[in-house]
Tab-separated table of C-alpha atoms (C1' of nucleotides) in Angstrom:
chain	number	residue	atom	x	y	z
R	24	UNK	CA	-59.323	87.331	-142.623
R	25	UNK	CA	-59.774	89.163	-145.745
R	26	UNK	CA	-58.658	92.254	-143.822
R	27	UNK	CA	-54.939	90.484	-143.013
R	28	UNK	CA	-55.162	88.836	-146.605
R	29	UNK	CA	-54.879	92.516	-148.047
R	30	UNK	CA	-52.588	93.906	-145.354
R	31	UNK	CA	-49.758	91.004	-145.913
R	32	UNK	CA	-50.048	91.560	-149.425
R	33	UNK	CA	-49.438	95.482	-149.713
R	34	UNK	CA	-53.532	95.884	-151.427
R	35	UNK	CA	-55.522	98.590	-150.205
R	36	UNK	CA	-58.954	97.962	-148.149
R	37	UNK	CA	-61.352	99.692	-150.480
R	38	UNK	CA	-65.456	99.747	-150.145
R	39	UNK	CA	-65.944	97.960	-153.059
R	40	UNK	CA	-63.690	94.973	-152.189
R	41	UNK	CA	-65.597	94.673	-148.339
R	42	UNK	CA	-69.208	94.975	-150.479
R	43	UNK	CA	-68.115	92.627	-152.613
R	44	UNK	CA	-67.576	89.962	-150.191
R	45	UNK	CA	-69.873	90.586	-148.171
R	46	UNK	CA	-72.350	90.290	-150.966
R	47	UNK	CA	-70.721	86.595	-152.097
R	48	UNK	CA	-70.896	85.913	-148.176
R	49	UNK	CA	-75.289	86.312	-148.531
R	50	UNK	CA	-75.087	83.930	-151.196
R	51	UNK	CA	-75.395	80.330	-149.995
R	52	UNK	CA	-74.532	78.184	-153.302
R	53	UNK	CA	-72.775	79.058	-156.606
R	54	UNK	CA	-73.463	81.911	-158.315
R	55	UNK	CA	-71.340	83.342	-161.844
R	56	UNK	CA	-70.439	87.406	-162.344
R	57	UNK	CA	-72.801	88.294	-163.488
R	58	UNK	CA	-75.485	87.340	-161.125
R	59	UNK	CA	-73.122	88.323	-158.715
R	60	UNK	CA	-73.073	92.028	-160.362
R	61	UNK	CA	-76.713	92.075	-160.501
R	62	UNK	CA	-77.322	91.405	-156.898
R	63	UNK	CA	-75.035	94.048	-156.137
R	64	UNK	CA	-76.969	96.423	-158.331
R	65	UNK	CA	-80.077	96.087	-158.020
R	66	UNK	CA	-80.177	93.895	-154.254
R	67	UNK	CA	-77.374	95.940	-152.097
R	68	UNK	CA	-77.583	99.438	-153.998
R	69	UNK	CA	-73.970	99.467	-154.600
R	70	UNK	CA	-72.751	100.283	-157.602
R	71	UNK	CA	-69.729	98.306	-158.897
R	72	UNK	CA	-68.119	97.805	-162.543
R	73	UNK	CA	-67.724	94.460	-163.780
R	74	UNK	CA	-64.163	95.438	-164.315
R	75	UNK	CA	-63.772	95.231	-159.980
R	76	UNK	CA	-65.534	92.450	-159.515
R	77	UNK	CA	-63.367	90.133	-161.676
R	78	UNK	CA	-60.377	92.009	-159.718
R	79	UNK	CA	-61.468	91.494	-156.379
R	80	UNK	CA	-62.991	88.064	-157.071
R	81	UNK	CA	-59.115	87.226	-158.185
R	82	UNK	CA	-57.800	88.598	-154.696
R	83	UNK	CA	-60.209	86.474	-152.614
R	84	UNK	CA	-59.446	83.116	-155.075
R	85	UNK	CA	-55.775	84.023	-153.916
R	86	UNK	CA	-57.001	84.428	-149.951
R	87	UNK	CA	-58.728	81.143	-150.400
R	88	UNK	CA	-61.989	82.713	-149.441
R	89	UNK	CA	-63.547	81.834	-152.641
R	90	UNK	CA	-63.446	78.796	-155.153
R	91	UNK	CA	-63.870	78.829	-158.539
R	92	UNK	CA	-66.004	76.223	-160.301
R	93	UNK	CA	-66.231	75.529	-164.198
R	94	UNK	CA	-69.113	73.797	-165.179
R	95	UNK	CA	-71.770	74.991	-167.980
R	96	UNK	CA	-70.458	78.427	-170.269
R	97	UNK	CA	-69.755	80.158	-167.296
R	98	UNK	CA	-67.008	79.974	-163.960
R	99	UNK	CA	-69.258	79.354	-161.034
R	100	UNK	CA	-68.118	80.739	-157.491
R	101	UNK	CA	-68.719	79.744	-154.588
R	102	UNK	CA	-67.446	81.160	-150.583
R	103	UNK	CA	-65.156	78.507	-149.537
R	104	UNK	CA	-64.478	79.586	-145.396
R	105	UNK	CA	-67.276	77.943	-143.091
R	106	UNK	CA	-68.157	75.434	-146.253
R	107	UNK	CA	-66.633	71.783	-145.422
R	108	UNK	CA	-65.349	69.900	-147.915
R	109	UNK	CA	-68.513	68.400	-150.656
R	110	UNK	CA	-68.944	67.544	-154.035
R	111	UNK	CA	-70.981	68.597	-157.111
R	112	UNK	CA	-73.876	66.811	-158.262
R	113	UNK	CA	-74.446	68.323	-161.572
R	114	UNK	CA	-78.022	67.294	-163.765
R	115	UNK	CA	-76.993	67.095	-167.272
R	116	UNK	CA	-80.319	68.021	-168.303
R	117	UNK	CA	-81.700	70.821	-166.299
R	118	UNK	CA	-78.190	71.921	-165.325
R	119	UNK	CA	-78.582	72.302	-161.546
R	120	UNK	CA	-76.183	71.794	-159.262
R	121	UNK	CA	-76.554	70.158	-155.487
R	122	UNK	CA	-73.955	69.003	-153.314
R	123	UNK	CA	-72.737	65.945	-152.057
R	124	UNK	CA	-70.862	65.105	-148.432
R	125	UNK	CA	-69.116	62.276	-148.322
R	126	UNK	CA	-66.349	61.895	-145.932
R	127	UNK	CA	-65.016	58.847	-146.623
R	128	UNK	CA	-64.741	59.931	-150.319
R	129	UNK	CA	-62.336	62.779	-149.124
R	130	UNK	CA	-60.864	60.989	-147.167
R	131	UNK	CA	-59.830	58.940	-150.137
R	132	UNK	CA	-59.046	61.375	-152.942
R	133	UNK	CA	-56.882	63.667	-150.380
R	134	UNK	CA	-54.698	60.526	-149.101
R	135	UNK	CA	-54.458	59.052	-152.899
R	136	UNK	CA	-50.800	58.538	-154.271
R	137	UNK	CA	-48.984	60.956	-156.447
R	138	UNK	CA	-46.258	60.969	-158.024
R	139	UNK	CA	-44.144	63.984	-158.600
R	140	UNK	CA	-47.226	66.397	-157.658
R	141	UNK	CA	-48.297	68.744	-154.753
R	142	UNK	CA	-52.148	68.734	-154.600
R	143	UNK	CA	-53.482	72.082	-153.202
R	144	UNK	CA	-57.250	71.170	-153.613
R	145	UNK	CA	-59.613	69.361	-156.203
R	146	UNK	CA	-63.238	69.323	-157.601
R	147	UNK	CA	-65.036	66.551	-158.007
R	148	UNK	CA	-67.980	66.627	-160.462
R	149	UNK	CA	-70.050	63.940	-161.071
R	150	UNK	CA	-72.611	64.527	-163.603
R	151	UNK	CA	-76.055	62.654	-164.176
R	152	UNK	CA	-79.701	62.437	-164.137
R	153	UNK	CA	-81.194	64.250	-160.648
R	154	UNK	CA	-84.226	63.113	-159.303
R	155	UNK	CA	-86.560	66.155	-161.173
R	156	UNK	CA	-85.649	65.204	-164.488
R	157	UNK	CA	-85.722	61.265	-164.323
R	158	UNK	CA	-89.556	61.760	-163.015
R	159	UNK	CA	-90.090	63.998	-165.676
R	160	UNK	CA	-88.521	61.581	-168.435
R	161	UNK	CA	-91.067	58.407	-167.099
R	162	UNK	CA	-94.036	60.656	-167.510
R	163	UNK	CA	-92.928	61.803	-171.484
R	164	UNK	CA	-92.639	58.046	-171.856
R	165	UNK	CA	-96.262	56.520	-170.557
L	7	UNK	CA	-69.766	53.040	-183.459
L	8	UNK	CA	-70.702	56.254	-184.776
L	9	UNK	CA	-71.642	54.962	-188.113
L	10	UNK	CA	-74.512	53.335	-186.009
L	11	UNK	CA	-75.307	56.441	-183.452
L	12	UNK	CA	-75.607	58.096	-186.946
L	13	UNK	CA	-78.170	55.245	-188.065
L	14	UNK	CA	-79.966	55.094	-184.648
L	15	UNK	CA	-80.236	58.501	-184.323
L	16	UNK	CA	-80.978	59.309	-187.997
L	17	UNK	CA	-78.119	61.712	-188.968
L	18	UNK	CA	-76.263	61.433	-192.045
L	19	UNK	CA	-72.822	60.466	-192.591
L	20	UNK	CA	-71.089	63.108	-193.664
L	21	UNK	CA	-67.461	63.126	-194.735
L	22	UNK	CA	-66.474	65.829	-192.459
L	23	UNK	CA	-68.040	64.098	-189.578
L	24	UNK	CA	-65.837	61.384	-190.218
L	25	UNK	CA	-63.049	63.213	-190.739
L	26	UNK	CA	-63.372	65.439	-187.607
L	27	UNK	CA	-63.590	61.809	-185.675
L	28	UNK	CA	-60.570	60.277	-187.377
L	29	UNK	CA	-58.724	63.885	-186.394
L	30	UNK	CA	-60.116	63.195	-182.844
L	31	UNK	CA	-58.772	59.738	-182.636
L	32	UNK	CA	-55.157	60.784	-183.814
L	33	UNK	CA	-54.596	63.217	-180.395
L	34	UNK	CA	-53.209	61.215	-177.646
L	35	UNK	CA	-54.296	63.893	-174.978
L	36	UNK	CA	-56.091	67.290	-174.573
L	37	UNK	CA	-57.266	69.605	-177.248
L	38	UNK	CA	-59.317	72.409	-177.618
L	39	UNK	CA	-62.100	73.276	-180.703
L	40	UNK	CA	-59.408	75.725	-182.013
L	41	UNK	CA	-56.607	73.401	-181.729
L	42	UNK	CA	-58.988	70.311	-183.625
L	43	UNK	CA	-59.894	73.164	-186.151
L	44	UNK	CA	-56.145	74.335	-187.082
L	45	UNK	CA	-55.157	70.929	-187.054
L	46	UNK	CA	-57.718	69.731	-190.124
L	47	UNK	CA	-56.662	72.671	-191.637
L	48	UNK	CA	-52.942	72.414	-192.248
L	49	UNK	CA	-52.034	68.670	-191.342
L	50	UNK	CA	-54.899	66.977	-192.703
L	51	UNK	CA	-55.970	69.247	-195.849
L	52	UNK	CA	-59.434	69.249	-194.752
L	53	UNK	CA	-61.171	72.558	-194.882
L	54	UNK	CA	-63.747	72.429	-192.155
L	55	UNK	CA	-65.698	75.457	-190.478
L	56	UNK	CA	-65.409	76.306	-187.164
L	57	UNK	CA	-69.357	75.973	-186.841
L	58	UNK	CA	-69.281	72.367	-188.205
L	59	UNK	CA	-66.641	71.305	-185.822
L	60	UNK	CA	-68.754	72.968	-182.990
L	61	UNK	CA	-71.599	70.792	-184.275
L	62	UNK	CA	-69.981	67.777	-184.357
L	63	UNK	CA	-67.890	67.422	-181.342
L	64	UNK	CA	-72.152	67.895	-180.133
L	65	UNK	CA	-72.698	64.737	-181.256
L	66	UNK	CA	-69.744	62.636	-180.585
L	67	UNK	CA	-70.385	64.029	-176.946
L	68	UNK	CA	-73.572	62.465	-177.099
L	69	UNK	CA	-72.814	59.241	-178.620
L	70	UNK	CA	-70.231	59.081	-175.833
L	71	UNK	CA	-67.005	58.684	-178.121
L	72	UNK	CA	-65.579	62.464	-177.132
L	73	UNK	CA	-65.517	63.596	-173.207
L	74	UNK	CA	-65.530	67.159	-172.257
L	75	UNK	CA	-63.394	68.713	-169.851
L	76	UNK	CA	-63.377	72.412	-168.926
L	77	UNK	CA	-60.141	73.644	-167.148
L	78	UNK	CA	-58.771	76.601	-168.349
L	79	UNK	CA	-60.338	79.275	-169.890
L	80	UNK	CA	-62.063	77.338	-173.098
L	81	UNK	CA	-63.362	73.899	-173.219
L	82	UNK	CA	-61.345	71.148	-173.532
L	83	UNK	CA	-61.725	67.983	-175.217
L	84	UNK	CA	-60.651	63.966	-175.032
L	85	UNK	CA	-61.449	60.959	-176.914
L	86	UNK	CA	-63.295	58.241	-174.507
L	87	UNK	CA	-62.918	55.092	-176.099
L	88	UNK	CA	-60.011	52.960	-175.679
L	89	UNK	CA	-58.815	55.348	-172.691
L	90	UNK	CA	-59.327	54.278	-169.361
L	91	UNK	CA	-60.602	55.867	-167.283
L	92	UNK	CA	-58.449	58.145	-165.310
L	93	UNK	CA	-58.365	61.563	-163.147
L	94	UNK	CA	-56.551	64.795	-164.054
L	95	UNK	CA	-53.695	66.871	-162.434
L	96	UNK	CA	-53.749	70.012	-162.892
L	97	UNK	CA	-50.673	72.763	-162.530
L	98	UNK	CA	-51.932	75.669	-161.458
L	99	UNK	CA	-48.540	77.538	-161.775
L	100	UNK	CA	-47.940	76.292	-165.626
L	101	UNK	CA	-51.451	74.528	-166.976
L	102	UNK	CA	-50.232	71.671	-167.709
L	103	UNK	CA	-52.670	68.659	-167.662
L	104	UNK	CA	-51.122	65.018	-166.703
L	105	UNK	CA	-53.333	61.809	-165.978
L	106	UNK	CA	-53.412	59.930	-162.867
L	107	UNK	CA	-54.193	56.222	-162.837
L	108	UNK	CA	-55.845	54.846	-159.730
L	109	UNK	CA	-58.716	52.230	-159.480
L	110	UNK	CA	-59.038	52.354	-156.291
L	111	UNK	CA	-60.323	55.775	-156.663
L	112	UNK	CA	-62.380	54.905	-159.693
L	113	UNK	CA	-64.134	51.929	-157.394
L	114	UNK	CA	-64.916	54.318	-154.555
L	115	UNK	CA	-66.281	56.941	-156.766
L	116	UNK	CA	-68.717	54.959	-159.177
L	117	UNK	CA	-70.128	53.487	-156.253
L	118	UNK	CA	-70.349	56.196	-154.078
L	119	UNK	CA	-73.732	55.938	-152.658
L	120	UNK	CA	-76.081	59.218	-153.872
L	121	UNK	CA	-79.682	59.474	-152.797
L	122	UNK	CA	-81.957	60.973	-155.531
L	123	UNK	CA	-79.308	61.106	-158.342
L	124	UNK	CA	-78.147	59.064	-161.001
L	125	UNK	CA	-74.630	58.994	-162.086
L	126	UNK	CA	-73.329	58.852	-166.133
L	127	UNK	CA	-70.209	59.926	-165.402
L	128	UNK	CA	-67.834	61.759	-163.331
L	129	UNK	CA	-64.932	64.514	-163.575
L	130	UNK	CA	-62.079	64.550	-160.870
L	131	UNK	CA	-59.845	67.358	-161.399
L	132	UNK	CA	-56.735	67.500	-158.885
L	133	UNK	CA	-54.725	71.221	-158.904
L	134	UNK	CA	-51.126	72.205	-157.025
L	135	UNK	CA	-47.745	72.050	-158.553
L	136	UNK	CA	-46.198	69.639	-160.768
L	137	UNK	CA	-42.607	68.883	-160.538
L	138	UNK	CA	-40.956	71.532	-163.179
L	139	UNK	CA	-43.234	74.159	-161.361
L	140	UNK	CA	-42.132	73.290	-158.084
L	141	UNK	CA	-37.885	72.697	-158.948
L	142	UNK	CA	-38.304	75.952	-160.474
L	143	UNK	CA	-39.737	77.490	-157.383
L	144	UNK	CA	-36.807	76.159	-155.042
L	145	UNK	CA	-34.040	77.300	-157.690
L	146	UNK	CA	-35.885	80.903	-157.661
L	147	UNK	CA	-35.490	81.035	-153.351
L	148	UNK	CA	-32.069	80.065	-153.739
X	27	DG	C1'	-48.887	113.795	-152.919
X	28	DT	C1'	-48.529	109.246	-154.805
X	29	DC	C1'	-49.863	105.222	-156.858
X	30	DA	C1'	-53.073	101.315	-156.388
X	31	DG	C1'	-57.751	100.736	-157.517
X	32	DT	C1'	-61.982	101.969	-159.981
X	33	DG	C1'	-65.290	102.791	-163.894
X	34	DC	C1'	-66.112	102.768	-168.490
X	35	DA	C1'	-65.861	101.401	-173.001
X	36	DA	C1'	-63.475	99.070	-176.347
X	37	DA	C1'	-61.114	94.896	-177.539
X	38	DC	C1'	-60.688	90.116	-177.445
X	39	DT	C1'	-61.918	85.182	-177.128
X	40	DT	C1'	-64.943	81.497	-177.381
X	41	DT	C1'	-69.330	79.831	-178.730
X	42	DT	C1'	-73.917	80.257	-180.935
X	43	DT	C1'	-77.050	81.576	-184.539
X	44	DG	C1'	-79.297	82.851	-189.095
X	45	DC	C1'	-79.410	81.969	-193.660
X	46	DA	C1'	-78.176	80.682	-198.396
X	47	DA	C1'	-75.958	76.945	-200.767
X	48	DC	C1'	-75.103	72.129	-200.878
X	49	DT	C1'	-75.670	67.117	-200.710
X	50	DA	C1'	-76.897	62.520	-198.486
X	51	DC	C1'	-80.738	59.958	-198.595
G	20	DG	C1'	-86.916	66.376	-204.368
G	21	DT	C1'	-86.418	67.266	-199.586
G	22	DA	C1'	-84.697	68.064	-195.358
G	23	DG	C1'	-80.467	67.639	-192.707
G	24	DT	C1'	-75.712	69.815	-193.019
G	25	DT	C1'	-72.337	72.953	-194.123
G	26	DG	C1'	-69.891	77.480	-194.512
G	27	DC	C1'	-69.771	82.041	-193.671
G	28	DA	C1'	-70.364	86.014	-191.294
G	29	DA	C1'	-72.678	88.326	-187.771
G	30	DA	C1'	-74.061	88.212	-183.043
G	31	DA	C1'	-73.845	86.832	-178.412
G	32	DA	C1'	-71.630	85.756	-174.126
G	33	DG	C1'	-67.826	86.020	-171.004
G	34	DT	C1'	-63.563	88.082	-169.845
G	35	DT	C1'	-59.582	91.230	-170.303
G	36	DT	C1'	-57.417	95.589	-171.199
G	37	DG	C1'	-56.239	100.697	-171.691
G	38	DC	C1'	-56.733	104.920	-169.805
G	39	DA	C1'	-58.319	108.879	-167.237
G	40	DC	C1'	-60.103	109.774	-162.718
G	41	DT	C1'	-60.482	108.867	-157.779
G	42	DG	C1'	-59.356	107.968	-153.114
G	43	DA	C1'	-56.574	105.013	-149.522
G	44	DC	C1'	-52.372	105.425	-147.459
DNA sequence: GTCAGTGCAAACTTTTTGCAACTAC
DNA sequence: GTAGTTGCAAAAAGTTTGCACTGAC
């Protein structure tokens, strides 16, 4: 896919653009740059500026192989082929992140009324307490 | 209402907290901290630092009068009280940021059942084109 | 051979932090 | 008077850019 992405669009098929996603491809959740530079490093031996990454992450937003995320400092990524549709569960206190299916919910948002607008695709965070933390915040209170 | 999160939460009331709020409450829509910052600058006359903004905004976040968005490349900012609640189109051709109105959505959202997870609040953010985006694209094929 | 793509470092932007001076209580 | 706040400037964190070199076509 990424191969005809590059070849429609006149971009050359370099090493570091295959390693790249092949390295966001091992990586089940989100994940930022830099952690995404790091694994590449130190995990896959292949050494890659930081400079490339943001470039190829930009041509594989644009192939709609990858979705960006912005929650906390950071963008968050995440591989978007072979994902289904979810949502983000984010813990306002520890920060994590889980997901959430929910067809009906979809189903919903993508077949809600718009006036003069062409939806492509939405995020849907809903932020909160998760389980972890709640426990935690009894037990400071007894 | 912040005079008593103040109280409650034993901060003092300072006159650029208050003024930073009052700023707050005179946007209609979006802003960013640089935006807020220039604004108290030269339309109110009120010499603020950029730290002190940073530091407030904290707390109005927390006493739940200021929402925080993050589209875009820095953070963005709304007041929350007296605003509905609503979702947010995004263009990704232009940036522009328009709210959508739909309780329907709201209902089936808030009460979207989640196991291990409790819900504050939520974030919907819907991207394509908006209308000037997409005229302009047909005029350009033409 | 040509030019898109890469690596590197410097620049830039946004946010956080340390510390002296200030002021609400 | 004291401790929470502020302002400033420096630092940190994340991202973009300029330019010489490299390698895909």
């Amino acid at each position: 896919m990424f191969t005809e992405y590059l070849r429609v669009n006149g971009h050359r098929k370099t090493s570091e653009r295959y390693a790249i996603l092949d390295t966001i491809y091992s990586i089940k959740g989100h994940f930022d740059i830099e952690t995404l530079h790091d694994m590449m490093i130190n995990e896959e031996k292949f050494r890659v500026s930081r400079a490339t990454v943001y470039n190829t992450i930009e041509l594989l937003l644009d192939a709609k192989l990858v979705i960006k995320h912005q929650f906390g400092n950071s963008s968050q990524y995440e591989r978007s082929y072979n994902m289904g549709t979810h949502h983000h569960l984010i813990c306002t206190e520890c920060g994590k992140v889980s997901e959430l299916q929910n067809n009906d919910l979809q189903q919903a948002i993508s077949h809600s009324p718009m006036k003069r607008f062409q939806m492509s695709h939405y995020s849907l965070y809903i932020y909160g307490i998760c389980s972890k933390c709640a426990a935690q915040r009894k037990r400071k209170k007894q």
